[in-house]
Amino acid sequence: MKRMTMLAMAICAAIPMAHTQAQHNWQTYGNARFGYSVCYPADLLRPQREADNGDGRVFVGPHGATLRVWGGYNAVGDTVAQAKSDAAKRFVSQGYTVTYQVSRPEWFVLSGAGKGKTFYQRTMLNKDREVSFVLEYPASDAAIWNPVSAKLSHCLAG
């Protein structure tokens, strides 16, 4: 009986997240210059004009939420470990604490909080180029943005 209760609780806990993702109007931004794409919830984030150099775009949302996506050449030949370390140092210098990090041979994720905000970054890196996004949002809106960051992480392609 205890197993059934735990299973039912797990199923019920998963339903709100699936519902939250399903209720958004997901669109795709594709970047021609660096050949990457990322989905975004168009009902929450408004795309701004693409950067003049064509490397990416900023999306703005309620309460100061932002999604920045960009690509670039890996001209100096950074490794995933180097790029992750540099990104973590940037966040720390901006007053954030990195609370989560994971890396694989061709990508890394950093997440953390500070100044009342939460950030989530995913970067894909190979010897030729880098593709990244950073989602920043008020910590008080975590129930809205945590499922969004999970979906963004899975739909970044390039």
Short mmCIF file of C-alpha atoms in Angstrom, two decimals:
data_model
loop_
_atom_site.label_atom_id
_atom_site.label_comp_id
_atom_site.label_asym_id
_atom_site.label_seq_id
_atom_site.Cartn_x
_atom_site.Cartn_y
_atom_site.Cartn_z
CA MET A 1 0.00 0.00 0.00
CA LYS A 2 2.85 2.36 0.83
CA ARG A 3 4.32 1.83 -2.66
CA MET A 4 0.99 2.63 -4.29
CA THR A 5 0.71 5.86 -2.29
CA MET A 6 4.25 6.89 -3.25
CA LEU A 7 3.57 6.05 -6.92
CA ALA A 8 0.35 8.07 -6.88
CA MET A 9 2.16 11.01 -5.29
CA ALA A 10 4.91 10.85 -7.93
CA ILE A 11 2.35 10.81 -10.75
CA CYS A 12 0.44 13.73 -9.25
CA ALA A 13 3.66 15.70 -8.79
CA ALA A 14 4.56 15.20 -12.47
CA ILE A 15 1.18 16.35 -13.80
CA PRO A 16 1.57 20.06 -12.93
CA MET A 17 4.99 20.26 -14.64
CA ALA A 18 3.68 18.55 -17.79
CA HIS A 19 0.63 20.79 -17.72
CA THR A 20 2.75 23.91 -17.24
CA GLN A 21 4.90 23.06 -20.27
CA ALA A 22 1.94 22.04 -22.39
CA GLN A 23 0.00 25.23 -21.73
CA HIS A 24 2.73 27.47 -23.17
CA ASN A 25 2.83 28.58 -26.78
CA TRP A 26 6.26 27.18 -27.71
CA GLN A 27 7.96 28.79 -30.70
CA THR A 28 11.44 28.26 -32.15
CA TYR A 29 14.16 30.80 -32.76
CA GLY A 30 16.65 29.69 -35.39
CA ASN A 31 19.97 31.42 -35.90
CA ALA A 32 21.23 31.31 -39.48
CA ARG A 33 24.74 32.59 -38.80
CA PHE A 34 25.72 29.88 -36.32
CA GLY A 35 23.18 27.21 -37.26
CA TYR A 36 21.48 26.69 -33.92
CA SER A 37 17.92 26.79 -32.63
CA VAL A 38 16.15 27.02 -29.30
CA CYS A 39 12.51 26.88 -28.32
CA TYR A 40 10.91 29.53 -26.10
CA PRO A 41 7.47 30.11 -24.57
CA ALA A 42 6.09 32.94 -26.73
CA ASP A 43 3.32 33.60 -24.22
CA LEU A 44 5.98 34.46 -21.60
CA LEU A 45 8.92 35.83 -23.59
CA ARG A 46 8.90 38.55 -26.25
CA PRO A 47 11.74 38.38 -28.77
CA GLN A 48 13.73 41.54 -29.24
CA ARG A 49 15.52 42.44 -32.43
CA GLU A 50 18.31 40.05 -33.40
CA ALA A 51 21.80 41.33 -32.57
CA ASP A 52 23.39 43.47 -35.29
CA ASN A 53 26.16 40.91 -35.78
CA GLY A 54 23.61 38.07 -36.12
CA ASP A 55 24.94 36.01 -33.23
CA GLY A 56 21.73 35.81 -31.18
CA ARG A 57 18.76 37.40 -29.57
CA VAL A 58 17.36 38.56 -26.24
CA PHE A 59 13.84 37.69 -25.08
CA VAL A 60 12.15 39.61 -22.27
CA GLY A 61 9.47 38.40 -19.92
CA PRO A 62 7.45 39.45 -16.90
CA HIS A 63 9.06 40.72 -13.69
CA GLY A 64 12.45 41.18 -15.33
CA ALA A 65 12.91 37.67 -16.70
CA THR A 66 15.31 37.46 -19.67
CA LEU A 67 16.49 34.78 -22.03
CA ARG A 68 19.72 35.51 -23.90
CA VAL A 69 20.80 33.14 -26.67
CA TRP A 70 23.97 33.42 -28.73
CA GLY A 71 26.52 31.60 -30.78
CA GLY A 72 30.14 32.28 -31.50
CA TYR A 73 33.34 30.82 -32.88
CA ASN A 74 35.57 28.94 -30.46
CA ALA A 75 38.56 30.85 -31.81
CA VAL A 76 40.79 30.21 -28.80
CA GLY A 77 39.94 26.52 -28.64
CA ASP A 78 38.40 26.51 -25.16
CA THR A 79 37.57 23.15 -23.64
CA VAL A 80 34.24 22.55 -21.92
CA ALA A 81 36.03 22.74 -18.56
CA GLN A 82 37.63 26.11 -19.41
CA ALA A 83 34.39 27.59 -20.75
CA LYS A 84 32.45 26.37 -17.69
CA SER A 85 35.06 27.83 -15.32
CA ASP A 86 35.01 31.19 -17.13
CA ALA A 87 31.19 31.32 -17.08
CA ALA A 88 31.08 30.45 -13.37
CA LYS A 89 33.61 33.21 -12.61
CA ARG A 90 31.47 35.72 -14.54
CA PHE A 91 28.38 34.83 -12.52
CA VAL A 92 30.28 35.03 -9.22
CA SER A 93 31.72 38.44 -10.19
CA GLN A 94 28.12 39.61 -10.80
CA GLY A 95 27.07 38.62 -7.27
CA TYR A 96 25.64 35.18 -7.94
CA THR A 97 26.42 31.88 -6.22
CA VAL A 98 26.72 28.85 -8.49
CA THR A 99 24.73 26.09 -6.81
CA TYR A 100 24.59 23.48 -9.58
CA GLN A 101 26.96 22.49 -12.36
CA VAL A 102 27.33 19.50 -14.63
CA SER A 103 29.34 18.90 -17.76
CA ARG A 104 29.73 16.33 -20.48
CA PRO A 105 32.26 16.18 -23.32
CA GLU A 106 30.37 18.70 -25.49
CA TRP A 107 28.24 20.76 -23.09
CA PHE A 108 27.84 22.16 -19.60
CA VAL A 109 25.09 23.57 -17.39
CA LEU A 110 25.42 26.10 -14.58
CA SER A 111 22.68 27.29 -12.29
CA GLY A 112 22.54 29.44 -9.22
CA ALA A 113 21.08 32.44 -7.48
CA GLY A 114 21.83 35.90 -6.16
CA LYS A 115 20.33 39.37 -5.92
CA GLY A 116 16.82 37.84 -5.72
CA LYS A 117 17.27 36.11 -9.09
CA THR A 118 17.93 32.63 -10.38
CA PHE A 119 20.01 31.87 -13.46
CA TYR A 120 20.34 28.81 -15.67
CA GLN A 121 22.95 28.53 -18.43
CA ARG A 122 23.49 25.75 -20.94
CA THR A 123 26.40 25.88 -23.36
CA MET A 124 27.26 23.50 -26.17
CA LEU A 125 30.89 23.68 -27.24
CA ASN A 126 33.08 21.97 -29.79
CA LYS A 127 36.43 22.85 -31.33
CA ASP A 128 34.78 25.24 -33.83
CA ARG A 129 31.92 27.01 -32.07
CA GLU A 130 29.94 27.69 -28.93
CA VAL A 131 26.16 27.98 -28.57
CA SER A 132 24.66 29.18 -25.28
CA PHE A 133 21.60 30.46 -23.52
CA VAL A 134 21.16 32.09 -20.14
CA LEU A 135 17.73 32.34 -18.55
CA GLU A 136 17.49 34.75 -15.60
CA TYR A 137 14.32 35.23 -13.59
CA PRO A 138 13.11 36.40 -10.18
CA ALA A 139 13.60 33.67 -7.59
CA SER A 140 10.00 34.27 -6.51
CA ASP A 141 8.83 33.08 -9.96
CA ALA A 142 10.63 29.72 -9.78
CA ALA A 143 7.38 27.75 -10.15
CA ILE A 144 6.89 29.34 -13.57
CA TRP A 145 10.48 29.32 -14.84
CA ASN A 146 12.00 26.08 -13.51
CA PRO A 147 9.95 23.90 -15.92
CA VAL A 148 10.73 26.38 -18.72
CA SER A 149 14.48 26.11 -18.09
CA ALA A 150 14.24 22.31 -18.24
CA LYS A 151 12.51 22.41 -21.61
CA LEU A 152 14.93 25.05 -22.97
CA SER A 153 17.84 22.83 -22.00
CA HIS A 154 16.42 19.93 -23.97
CA CYS A 155 15.49 21.92 -27.06
CA LEU A 156 18.75 23.82 -27.60
CA ALA A 157 20.15 22.33 -30.80
CA GLY A 158 23.06 23.19 -32.94
#
